Amino acid sequence: MGTVILICGKICSGKSSYAARLRAENGGILLSVDEIMLAVFGQYAGEKHDEYAARVRAYLLDKAMELAKHGYVVILDWGFWRRSDRTETREFFQKHGIACQLHVLDVSEEEWRERIARRNRAVEAGETQAYFIDDALAAKFASLYEPPTAEESDVLVQ
């Protein structure tokens, strides 16, 4: 049986870079909601964005379970901002007998703002396929983020 690693952190906290490093180190399989959403819808999925993202997450949960049952390390790179999402996801894998870890990326406010600015410059220059984060979107995402407790975290990355 494989393991599923949940990557948790604010948007632009370095989750995707960390997930890519884990993939290289463990020969794991990386599943990213943003990667699929951007490939299918580009920067804007409009008013249906949340609905489509929820469908992608549901699909990827089933795919992660299938892969983990075959012995793979599966890395889920989609933020896990809310405690309820983390709890439900862990319970899903526990119910199927699959080990699950929560890796939390914690960056300072200053570093977070710099990462957003760096990402936005790269998006504007066409150097990356990522979401552009304006101030309103950054504030929205920050308000949605519920920092994990020490009891929830298996690995803290600073």
mmCIF file of N, CA, C and O in Angstrom, residues 38-100:
data_model
loop_
_atom_site.group_PDB
_atom_site.id
_atom_site.type_symbol
_atom_site.label_atom_id
_atom_site.label_comp_id
_atom_site.label_asym_id
_atom_site.label_seq_id
_atom_site.Cartn_x
_atom_site.Cartn_y
_atom_site.Cartn_z
ATOM 1 N N LEU A 38 -6.263 24.906 -14.989
ATOM 2 C CA LEU A 38 -5.603 25.825 -15.929
ATOM 3 C C LEU A 38 -5.512 25.226 -17.329
ATOM 4 O O LEU A 38 -5.679 25.934 -18.324
ATOM 5 N N ALA A 39 -5.245 23.928 -17.405
ATOM 6 C CA ALA A 39 -5.151 23.282 -18.717
ATOM 7 C C ALA A 39 -6.489 23.293 -19.445
ATOM 8 O O ALA A 39 -6.539 23.483 -20.663
ATOM 9 N N VAL A 40 -7.572 23.119 -18.709
ATOM 10 C CA VAL A 40 -8.891 23.038 -19.334
ATOM 11 C C VAL A 40 -9.526 24.410 -19.538
ATOM 12 O O VAL A 40 -10.101 24.690 -20.588
ATOM 13 N N PHE A 41 -9.411 25.298 -18.523
ATOM 14 C CA PHE A 41 -10.156 26.562 -18.551
ATOM 15 C C PHE A 41 -9.287 27.812 -18.691
ATOM 16 O O PHE A 41 -9.816 28.910 -18.826
ATOM 17 N N GLY A 42 -7.976 27.682 -18.604
ATOM 18 C CA GLY A 42 -7.128 28.861 -18.632
ATOM 19 C C GLY A 42 -7.263 29.635 -17.326
ATOM 20 O O GLY A 42 -7.608 29.075 -16.294
ATOM 21 N N GLN A 43 -6.998 30.925 -17.372
ATOM 22 C CA GLN A 43 -7.010 31.755 -16.162
ATOM 23 C C GLN A 43 -8.386 31.870 -15.509
ATOM 24 O O GLN A 43 -8.482 32.077 -14.315
ATOM 25 N N TYR A 44 -9.452 31.768 -16.290
ATOM 26 C CA TYR A 44 -10.774 32.062 -15.735
ATOM 27 C C TYR A 44 -11.799 31.004 -16.130
ATOM 28 O O TYR A 44 -12.074 30.823 -17.307
ATOM 29 N N ALA A 45 -12.363 30.360 -15.124
ATOM 30 C CA ALA A 45 -13.449 29.411 -15.368
ATOM 31 C C ALA A 45 -14.789 30.070 -15.065
ATOM 32 O O ALA A 45 -15.828 29.413 -15.092
ATOM 33 N N GLY A 46 -14.733 31.361 -14.756
ATOM 34 C CA GLY A 46 -15.959 32.115 -14.518
ATOM 35 C C GLY A 46 -16.661 31.705 -13.237
ATOM 36 O O GLY A 46 -16.053 31.185 -12.309
ATOM 37 N N GLU A 47 -17.961 31.919 -13.230
ATOM 38 C CA GLU A 47 -18.751 31.683 -12.028
ATOM 39 C C GLU A 47 -18.834 30.209 -11.650
ATOM 40 O O GLU A 47 -19.226 29.872 -10.538
ATOM 41 N N LYS A 48 -18.468 29.326 -12.548
ATOM 42 C CA LYS A 48 -18.520 27.890 -12.265
ATOM 43 C C LYS A 48 -17.188 27.343 -11.740
ATOM 44 O O LYS A 48 -17.042 26.146 -11.544
ATOM 45 N N HIS A 49 -16.218 28.223 -11.511
ATOM 46 C CA HIS A 49 -14.887 27.790 -11.076
ATOM 47 C C HIS A 49 -14.954 26.857 -9.875
ATOM 48 O O HIS A 49 -14.368 25.769 -9.891
ATOM 49 N N ASP A 50 -15.646 27.257 -8.827
ATOM 50 C CA ASP A 50 -15.688 26.439 -7.609
ATOM 51 C C ASP A 50 -16.347 25.088 -7.852
ATOM 52 O O ASP A 50 -15.896 24.069 -7.333
ATOM 53 N N GLU A 51 -17.394 25.075 -8.657
ATOM 54 C CA GLU A 51 -18.072 23.811 -8.975
ATOM 55 C C GLU A 51 -17.131 22.886 -9.751
ATOM 56 O O GLU A 51 -17.021 21.695 -9.436
ATOM 57 N N TYR A 52 -16.461 23.422 -10.752
ATOM 58 C CA TYR A 52 -15.545 22.603 -11.547
ATOM 59 C C TYR A 52 -14.373 22.113 -10.700
ATOM 60 O O TYR A 52 -13.952 20.956 -10.809
ATOM 61 N N ALA A 53 -13.838 22.981 -9.863
ATOM 62 C CA ALA A 53 -12.717 22.586 -9.003
ATOM 63 C C ALA A 53 -13.138 21.476 -8.054
ATOM 64 O O ALA A 53 -12.365 20.535 -7.801
ATOM 65 N N ALA A 54 -14.356 21.540 -7.526
ATOM 66 C CA ALA A 54 -14.850 20.486 -6.632
ATOM 67 C C ALA A 54 -14.951 19.151 -7.379
ATOM 68 O O ALA A 54 -14.609 18.094 -6.832
ATOM 69 N N ARG A 55 -15.392 19.199 -8.618
ATOM 70 C CA ARG A 55 -15.479 17.969 -9.420
ATOM 71 C C ARG A 55 -14.089 17.391 -9.679
ATOM 72 O O ARG A 55 -13.893 16.172 -9.638
ATOM 73 N N VAL A 56 -13.134 18.264 -9.987
ATOM 74 C CA VAL A 56 -11.757 17.809 -10.223
ATOM 75 C C VAL A 56 -11.195 17.174 -8.957
ATOM 76 O O VAL A 56 -10.578 16.106 -9.006
ATOM 77 N N ARG A 57 -11.405 17.820 -7.797
ATOM 78 C CA ARG A 57 -10.919 17.253 -6.529
ATOM 79 C C ARG A 57 -11.517 15.873 -6.275
ATOM 80 O O ARG A 57 -10.805 14.948 -5.879
ATOM 81 N N ALA A 58 -12.820 15.716 -6.502
ATOM 82 C CA ALA A 58 -13.471 14.418 -6.286
ATOM 83 C C ALA A 58 -12.854 13.349 -7.190
ATOM 84 O O ALA A 58 -12.579 12.220 -6.743
ATOM 85 N N TYR A 59 -12.635 13.698 -8.441
ATOM 86 C CA TYR A 59 -12.008 12.761 -9.374
ATOM 87 C C TYR A 59 -10.597 12.385 -8.907
ATOM 88 O O TYR A 59 -10.215 11.208 -8.898
ATOM 89 N N LEU A 60 -9.830 13.398 -8.505
ATOM 90 C CA LEU A 60 -8.447 13.142 -8.095
ATOM 91 C C LEU A 60 -8.371 12.348 -6.792
ATOM 92 O O LEU A 60 -7.420 11.574 -6.603
ATOM 93 N N LEU A 61 -9.331 12.502 -5.900
ATOM 94 C CA LEU A 61 -9.348 11.675 -4.683
ATOM 95 C C LEU A 61 -9.475 10.200 -5.045
ATOM 96 O O LEU A 61 -8.752 9.356 -4.511
ATOM 97 N N ASP A 62 -10.401 9.900 -5.949
ATOM 98 C CA ASP A 62 -10.560 8.506 -6.382
ATOM 99 C C ASP A 62 -9.313 7.998 -7.089
ATOM 100 O O ASP A 62 -8.881 6.858 -6.885
ATOM 101 N N LYS A 63 -8.707 8.847 -7.917
ATOM 102 C CA LYS A 63 -7.488 8.451 -8.636
ATOM 103 C C LYS A 63 -6.343 8.226 -7.647
ATOM 104 O O LYS A 63 -5.583 7.260 -7.765
ATOM 105 N N ALA A 64 -6.235 9.098 -6.639
ATOM 106 C CA ALA A 64 -5.196 8.947 -5.619
ATOM 107 C C ALA A 64 -5.370 7.642 -4.863
ATOM 108 O O ALA A 64 -4.392 6.933 -4.581
ATOM 109 N N MET A 65 -6.602 7.309 -4.516
ATOM 110 C CA MET A 65 -6.863 6.054 -3.815
ATOM 111 C C MET A 65 -6.437 4.865 -4.677
ATOM 112 O O MET A 65 -5.759 3.946 -4.206
ATOM 113 N N GLU A 66 -6.801 4.885 -5.934
ATOM 114 C CA GLU A 66 -6.432 3.801 -6.853
ATOM 115 C C GLU A 66 -4.912 3.643 -6.938
ATOM 116 O O GLU A 66 -4.382 2.536 -6.849
ATOM 117 N N LEU A 67 -4.212 4.750 -7.088
ATOM 118 C CA LEU A 67 -2.752 4.704 -7.206
ATOM 119 C C LEU A 67 -2.095 4.244 -5.903
ATOM 120 O O LEU A 67 -1.170 3.426 -5.922
ATOM 121 N N ALA A 68 -2.576 4.761 -4.769
ATOM 122 C CA ALA A 68 -2.003 4.372 -3.475
ATOM 123 C C ALA A 68 -2.227 2.889 -3.209
ATOM 124 O O ALA A 68 -1.349 2.218 -2.654
ATOM 125 N N LYS A 69 -3.366 2.378 -3.597
ATOM 126 C CA LYS A 69 -3.640 0.946 -3.410
ATOM 127 C C LYS A 69 -2.667 0.090 -4.215
ATOM 128 O O LYS A 69 -2.445 -1.073 -3.893
ATOM 129 N N HIS A 70 -2.080 0.667 -5.255
ATOM 130 C CA HIS A 70 -1.086 -0.040 -6.060
ATOM 131 C C HIS A 70 0.340 0.258 -5.603
ATOM 132 O O HIS A 70 1.299 -0.056 -6.311
ATOM 133 N N GLY A 71 0.484 0.895 -4.445
ATOM 134 C CA GLY A 71 1.797 1.082 -3.853
ATOM 135 C C GLY A 71 2.503 2.387 -4.149
ATOM 136 O O GLY A 71 3.650 2.575 -3.740
ATOM 137 N N TYR A 72 1.867 3.302 -4.828
ATOM 138 C CA TYR A 72 2.516 4.567 -5.179
ATOM 139 C C TYR A 72 2.431 5.591 -4.048
ATOM 140 O O TYR A 72 1.476 5.589 -3.272
ATOM 141 N N VAL A 73 3.414 6.477 -4.020
ATOM 142 C CA VAL A 73 3.332 7.685 -3.204
ATOM 143 C C VAL A 73 2.578 8.703 -4.054
ATOM 144 O O VAL A 73 2.977 8.990 -5.180
ATOM 145 N N VAL A 74 1.487 9.220 -3.518
ATOM 146 C CA VAL A 74 0.650 10.174 -4.253
ATOM 147 C C VAL A 74 0.685 11.499 -3.506
ATOM 148 O O VAL A 74 0.451 11.554 -2.297
ATOM 149 N N ILE A 75 0.972 12.563 -4.233
ATOM 150 C CA ILE A 75 1.102 13.891 -3.651
ATOM 151 C C ILE A 75 -0.057 14.743 -4.164
ATOM 152 O O ILE A 75 -0.190 14.958 -5.370
ATOM 153 N N LEU A 76 -0.904 15.194 -3.224
ATOM 154 C CA LEU A 76 -2.050 16.023 -3.588
ATOM 155 C C LEU A 76 -1.696 17.478 -3.325
ATOM 156 O O LEU A 76 -1.580 17.901 -2.176
ATOM 157 N N ASP A 77 -1.553 18.219 -4.401
ATOM 158 C CA ASP A 77 -1.149 19.624 -4.332
ATOM 159 C C ASP A 77 -2.378 20.495 -4.611
ATOM 160 O O ASP A 77 -2.605 20.900 -5.737
ATOM 161 N N TRP A 78 -3.197 20.716 -3.549
ATOM 162 C CA TRP A 78 -4.305 21.635 -3.754
ATOM 163 C C TRP A 78 -4.683 22.429 -2.516
ATOM 164 O O TRP A 78 -5.807 22.877 -2.345
ATOM 165 N N GLY A 79 -3.758 22.657 -1.644
ATOM 166 C CA GLY A 79 -3.913 23.646 -0.585
ATOM 167 C C GLY A 79 -4.465 23.172 0.730
ATOM 168 O O GLY A 79 -3.916 23.474 1.762
ATOM 169 N N PHE A 80 -5.583 22.475 0.709
ATOM 170 C CA PHE A 80 -6.220 22.016 1.942
ATOM 171 C C PHE A 80 -6.322 23.154 2.953
ATOM 172 O O PHE A 80 -5.887 23.054 4.086
ATOM 173 N N TRP A 81 -6.940 24.248 2.533
ATOM 174 C CA TRP A 81 -7.012 25.468 3.328
ATOM 175 C C TRP A 81 -7.921 25.331 4.534
ATOM 176 O O TRP A 81 -7.668 25.914 5.572
ATOM 177 N N ARG A 82 -9.001 24.592 4.388
ATOM 178 C CA ARG A 82 -9.965 24.493 5.491
ATOM 179 C C ARG A 82 -9.748 23.211 6.281
ATOM 180 O O ARG A 82 -9.454 22.153 5.719
ATOM 181 N N ARG A 83 -9.919 23.331 7.594
ATOM 182 C CA ARG A 83 -9.768 22.163 8.466
ATOM 183 C C ARG A 83 -10.718 21.045 8.047
ATOM 184 O O ARG A 83 -10.338 19.869 8.028
ATOM 185 N N SER A 84 -11.944 21.396 7.701
ATOM 186 C CA SER A 84 -12.918 20.366 7.311
ATOM 187 C C SER A 84 -12.447 19.591 6.081
ATOM 188 O O SER A 84 -12.647 18.376 6.004
ATOM 189 N N ASP A 85 -11.809 20.282 5.121
ATOM 190 C CA ASP A 85 -11.272 19.582 3.934
ATOM 191 C C ASP A 85 -10.176 18.602 4.329
ATOM 192 O O ASP A 85 -10.109 17.482 3.807
ATOM 193 N N ARG A 86 -9.296 19.043 5.243
ATOM 194 C CA ARG A 86 -8.205 18.163 5.693
ATOM 195 C C ARG A 86 -8.767 16.948 6.416
ATOM 196 O O ARG A 86 -8.342 15.815 6.178
ATOM 197 N N THR A 87 -9.736 17.187 7.297
ATOM 198 C CA THR A 87 -10.331 16.093 8.073
ATOM 199 C C THR A 87 -11.044 15.108 7.162
ATOM 200 O O THR A 87 -10.839 13.888 7.271
ATOM 201 N N GLU A 88 -11.880 15.614 6.264
ATOM 202 C CA GLU A 88 -12.624 14.736 5.353
ATOM 203 C C GLU A 88 -11.692 13.926 4.466
ATOM 204 O O GLU A 88 -11.932 12.732 4.227
ATOM 205 N N THR A 89 -10.627 14.547 3.984
ATOM 206 C CA THR A 89 -9.692 13.846 3.102
ATOM 207 C C THR A 89 -8.953 12.758 3.861
ATOM 208 O O THR A 89 -8.816 11.626 3.376
ATOM 209 N N ARG A 90 -8.476 13.072 5.054
ATOM 210 C CA ARG A 90 -7.800 12.049 5.869
ATOM 211 C C ARG A 90 -8.736 10.892 6.173
ATOM 212 O O ARG A 90 -8.334 9.730 6.087
ATOM 213 N N GLU A 91 -9.975 11.196 6.545
ATOM 214 C CA GLU A 91 -10.949 10.142 6.849
ATOM 215 C C GLU A 91 -11.225 9.277 5.622
ATOM 216 O O GLU A 91 -11.376 8.065 5.736
ATOM 217 N N PHE A 92 -11.282 9.900 4.445
ATOM 218 C CA PHE A 92 -11.496 9.161 3.206
ATOM 219 C C PHE A 92 -10.405 8.105 3.022
ATOM 220 O O PHE A 92 -10.698 6.931 2.764
ATOM 221 N N PHE A 93 -9.147 8.513 3.176
ATOM 222 C CA PHE A 93 -8.057 7.566 2.969
ATOM 223 C C PHE A 93 -7.961 6.553 4.107
ATOM 224 O O PHE A 93 -7.690 5.372 3.867
ATOM 225 N N GLN A 94 -8.197 6.969 5.327
ATOM 226 C CA GLN A 94 -8.182 6.035 6.460
ATOM 227 C C GLN A 94 -9.232 4.949 6.270
ATOM 228 O O GLN A 94 -8.975 3.772 6.558
ATOM 229 N N LYS A 95 -10.414 5.351 5.797
ATOM 230 C CA LYS A 95 -11.499 4.398 5.555
ATOM 231 C C LYS A 95 -11.064 3.309 4.568
ATOM 232 O O LYS A 95 -11.530 2.172 4.630
ATOM 233 N N HIS A 96 -10.148 3.651 3.677
ATOM 234 C CA HIS A 96 -9.676 2.704 2.666
ATOM 235 C C HIS A 96 -8.326 2.075 3.046
ATOM 236 O O HIS A 96 -7.709 1.411 2.219
ATOM 237 N N GLY A 97 -7.885 2.304 4.281
ATOM 238 C CA GLY A 97 -6.649 1.693 4.759
ATOM 239 C C GLY A 97 -5.388 2.279 4.155
ATOM 240 O O GLY A 97 -4.359 1.595 4.077
ATOM 241 N N ILE A 98 -5.433 3.530 3.745
ATOM 242 C CA ILE A 98 -4.291 4.170 3.082
ATOM 243 C C ILE A 98 -3.685 5.209 4.022
ATOM 244 O O ILE A 98 -4.387 6.069 4.551
ATOM 245 N N ALA A 99 -2.373 5.108 4.209
ATOM 246 C CA ALA A 99 -1.663 6.070 5.056
ATOM 247 C C ALA A 99 -1.722 7.449 4.415
ATOM 248 O O ALA A 99 -1.606 7.589 3.197
ATOM 249 N N CYS A 100 -1.885 8.463 5.255
ATOM 250 C CA CYS A 100 -2.037 9.826 4.766
ATOM 251 C C CYS A 100 -1.252 10.756 5.681
ATOM 252 O O CYS A 100 -1.336 10.649 6.900
#
